[in-house]
mmCIF file of N, CA and C in Angstrom:
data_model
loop_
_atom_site.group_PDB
_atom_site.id
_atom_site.type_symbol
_atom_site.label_atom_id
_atom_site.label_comp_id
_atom_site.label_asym_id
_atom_site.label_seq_id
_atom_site.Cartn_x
_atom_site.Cartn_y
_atom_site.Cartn_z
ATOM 1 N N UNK A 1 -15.597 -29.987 41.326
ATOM 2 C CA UNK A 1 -15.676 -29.886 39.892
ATOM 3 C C UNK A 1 -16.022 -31.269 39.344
ATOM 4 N N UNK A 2 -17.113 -31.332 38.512
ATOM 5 C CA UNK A 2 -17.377 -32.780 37.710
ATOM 6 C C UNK A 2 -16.543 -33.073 36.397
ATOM 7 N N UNK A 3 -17.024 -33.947 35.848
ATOM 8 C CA UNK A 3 -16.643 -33.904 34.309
ATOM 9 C C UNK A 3 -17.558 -34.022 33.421
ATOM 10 N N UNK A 4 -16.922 -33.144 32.199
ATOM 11 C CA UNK A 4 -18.256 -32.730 31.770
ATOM 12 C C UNK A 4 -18.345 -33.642 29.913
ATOM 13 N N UNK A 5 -17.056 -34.494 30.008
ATOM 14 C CA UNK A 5 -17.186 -35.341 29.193
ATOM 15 C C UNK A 5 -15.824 -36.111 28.628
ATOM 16 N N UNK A 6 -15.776 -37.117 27.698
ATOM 17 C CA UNK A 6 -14.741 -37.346 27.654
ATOM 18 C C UNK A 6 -14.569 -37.374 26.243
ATOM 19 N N UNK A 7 -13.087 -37.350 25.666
ATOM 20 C CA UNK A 7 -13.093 -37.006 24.207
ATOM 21 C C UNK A 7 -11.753 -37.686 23.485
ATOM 22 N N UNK A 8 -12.303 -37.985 22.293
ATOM 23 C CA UNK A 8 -11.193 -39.227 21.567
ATOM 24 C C UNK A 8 -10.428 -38.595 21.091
ATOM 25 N N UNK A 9 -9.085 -38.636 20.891
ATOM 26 C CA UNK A 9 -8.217 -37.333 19.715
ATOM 27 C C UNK A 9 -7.288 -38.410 19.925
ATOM 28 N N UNK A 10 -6.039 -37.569 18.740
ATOM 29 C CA UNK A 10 -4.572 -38.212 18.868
ATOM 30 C C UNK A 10 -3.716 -36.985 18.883
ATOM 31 N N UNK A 11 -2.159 -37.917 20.090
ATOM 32 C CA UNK A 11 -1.123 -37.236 19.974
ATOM 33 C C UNK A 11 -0.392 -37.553 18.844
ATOM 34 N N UNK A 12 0.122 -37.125 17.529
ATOM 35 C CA UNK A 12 1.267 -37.528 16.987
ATOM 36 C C UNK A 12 -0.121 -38.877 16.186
ATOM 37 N N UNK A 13 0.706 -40.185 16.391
ATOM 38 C CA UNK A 13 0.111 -41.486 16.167
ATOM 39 C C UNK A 13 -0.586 -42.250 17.254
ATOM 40 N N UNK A 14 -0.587 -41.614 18.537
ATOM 41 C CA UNK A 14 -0.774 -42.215 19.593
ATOM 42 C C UNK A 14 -2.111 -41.615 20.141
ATOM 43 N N UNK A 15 -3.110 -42.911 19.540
ATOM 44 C CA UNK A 15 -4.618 -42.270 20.337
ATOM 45 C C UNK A 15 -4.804 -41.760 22.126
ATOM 46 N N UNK A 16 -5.245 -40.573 22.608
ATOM 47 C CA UNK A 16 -5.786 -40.767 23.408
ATOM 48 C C UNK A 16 -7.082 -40.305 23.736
ATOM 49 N N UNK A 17 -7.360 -40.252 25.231
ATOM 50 C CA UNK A 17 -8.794 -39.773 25.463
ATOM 51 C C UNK A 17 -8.230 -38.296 26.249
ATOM 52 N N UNK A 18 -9.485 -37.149 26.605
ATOM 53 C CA UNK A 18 -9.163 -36.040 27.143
ATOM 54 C C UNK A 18 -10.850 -35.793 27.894
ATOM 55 N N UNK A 19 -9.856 -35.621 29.302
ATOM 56 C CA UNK A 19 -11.200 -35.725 29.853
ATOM 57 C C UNK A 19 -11.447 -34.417 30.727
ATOM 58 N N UNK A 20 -12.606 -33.582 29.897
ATOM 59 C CA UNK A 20 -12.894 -32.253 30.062
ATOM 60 C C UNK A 20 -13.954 -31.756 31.297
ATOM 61 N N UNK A 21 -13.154 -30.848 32.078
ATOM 62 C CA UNK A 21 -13.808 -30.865 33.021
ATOM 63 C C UNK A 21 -14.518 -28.865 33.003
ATOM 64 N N UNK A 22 -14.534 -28.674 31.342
ATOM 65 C CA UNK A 22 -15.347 -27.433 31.078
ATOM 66 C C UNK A 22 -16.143 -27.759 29.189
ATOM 67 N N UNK A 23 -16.711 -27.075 28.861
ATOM 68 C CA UNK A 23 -16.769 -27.170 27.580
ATOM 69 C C UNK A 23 -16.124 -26.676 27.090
ATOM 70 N N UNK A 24 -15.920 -27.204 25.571
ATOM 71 C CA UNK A 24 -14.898 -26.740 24.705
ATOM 72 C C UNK A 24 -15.421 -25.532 24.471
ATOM 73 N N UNK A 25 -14.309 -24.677 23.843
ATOM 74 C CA UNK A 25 -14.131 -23.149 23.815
ATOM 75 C C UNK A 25 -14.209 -23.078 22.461
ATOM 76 N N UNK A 26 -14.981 -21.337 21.812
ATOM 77 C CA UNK A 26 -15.192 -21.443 20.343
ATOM 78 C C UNK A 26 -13.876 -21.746 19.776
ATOM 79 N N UNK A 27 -12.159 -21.622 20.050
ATOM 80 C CA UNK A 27 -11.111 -21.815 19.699
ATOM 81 C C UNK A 27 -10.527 -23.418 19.838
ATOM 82 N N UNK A 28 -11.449 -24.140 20.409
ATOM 83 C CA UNK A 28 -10.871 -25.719 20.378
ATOM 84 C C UNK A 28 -11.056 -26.383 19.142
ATOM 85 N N UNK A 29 -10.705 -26.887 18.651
ATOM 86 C CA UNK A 29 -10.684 -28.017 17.128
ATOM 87 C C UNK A 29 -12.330 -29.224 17.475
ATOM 88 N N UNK A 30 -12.977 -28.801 16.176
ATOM 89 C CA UNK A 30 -13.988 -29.352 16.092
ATOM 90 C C UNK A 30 -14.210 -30.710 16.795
ATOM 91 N N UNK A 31 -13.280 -31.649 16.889
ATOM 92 C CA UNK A 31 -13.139 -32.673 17.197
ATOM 93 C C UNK A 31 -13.666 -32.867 18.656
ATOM 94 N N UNK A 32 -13.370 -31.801 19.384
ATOM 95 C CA UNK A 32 -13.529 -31.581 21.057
ATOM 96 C C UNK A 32 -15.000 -31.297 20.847
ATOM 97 N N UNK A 33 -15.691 -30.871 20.317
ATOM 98 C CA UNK A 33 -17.061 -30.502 20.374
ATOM 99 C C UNK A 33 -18.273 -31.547 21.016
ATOM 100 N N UNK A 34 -17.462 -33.288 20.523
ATOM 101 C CA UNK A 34 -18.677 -33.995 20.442
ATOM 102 C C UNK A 34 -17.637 -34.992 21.742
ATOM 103 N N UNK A 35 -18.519 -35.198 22.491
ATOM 104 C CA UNK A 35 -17.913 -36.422 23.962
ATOM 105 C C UNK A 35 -18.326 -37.568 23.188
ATOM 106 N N UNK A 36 -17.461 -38.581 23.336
ATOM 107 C CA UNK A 36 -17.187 -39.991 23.488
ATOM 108 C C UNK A 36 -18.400 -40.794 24.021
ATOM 109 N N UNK A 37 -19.121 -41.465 23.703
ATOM 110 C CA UNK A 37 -19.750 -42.887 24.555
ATOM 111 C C UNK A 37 -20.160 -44.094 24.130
ATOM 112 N N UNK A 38 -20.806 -44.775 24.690
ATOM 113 C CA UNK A 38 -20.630 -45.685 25.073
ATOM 114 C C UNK A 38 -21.832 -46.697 24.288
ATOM 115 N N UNK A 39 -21.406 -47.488 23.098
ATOM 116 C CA UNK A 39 -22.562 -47.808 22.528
ATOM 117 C C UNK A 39 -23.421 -48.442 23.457
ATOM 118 N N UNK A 40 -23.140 -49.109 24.685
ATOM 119 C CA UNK A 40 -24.437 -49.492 25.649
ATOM 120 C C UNK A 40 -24.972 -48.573 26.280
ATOM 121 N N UNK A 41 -24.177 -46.953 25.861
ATOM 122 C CA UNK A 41 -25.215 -46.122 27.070
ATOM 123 C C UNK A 41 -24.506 -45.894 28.308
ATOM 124 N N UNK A 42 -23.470 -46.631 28.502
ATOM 125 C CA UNK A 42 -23.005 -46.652 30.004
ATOM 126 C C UNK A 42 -22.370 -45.239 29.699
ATOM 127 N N UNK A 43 -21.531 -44.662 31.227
ATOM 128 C CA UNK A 43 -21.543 -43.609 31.370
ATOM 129 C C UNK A 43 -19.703 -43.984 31.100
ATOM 130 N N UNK A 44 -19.091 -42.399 30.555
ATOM 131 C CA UNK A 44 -17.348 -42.925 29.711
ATOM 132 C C UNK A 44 -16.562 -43.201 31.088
ATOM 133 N N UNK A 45 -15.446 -43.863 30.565
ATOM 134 C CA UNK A 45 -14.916 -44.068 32.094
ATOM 135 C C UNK A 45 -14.317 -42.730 33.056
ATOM 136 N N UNK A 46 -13.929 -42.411 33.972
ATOM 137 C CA UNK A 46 -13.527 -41.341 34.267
ATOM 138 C C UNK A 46 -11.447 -42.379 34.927
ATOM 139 N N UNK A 47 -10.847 -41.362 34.559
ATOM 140 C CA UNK A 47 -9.645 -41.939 34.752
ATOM 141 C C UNK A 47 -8.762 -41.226 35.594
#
């Protein structure tokens, strides 16, 4: 299984990242729609 992107959100006050290894589903919060990167282009980190 790859990953198919990574994504910025928060718990509570506490930013994190979520790293999706399907696309978001018509029931996920808009926010999940768009992956994270990298203003040089590089590829997001995988963690």
């Amino acid at each position: 299984m790859s990953t198919l992107g990574v994504w910025r959100t928060s718990l509570g006050e506490q930013p994190v990242s979520v790293k999706r290894l399907s696309a978001p589903g018509e029931h996920d919060p808009p926010s999940s729609a768009t992956p994270v990167t990298s203003p040089t282009g590089a590829a997001p980190p995988t963690w």
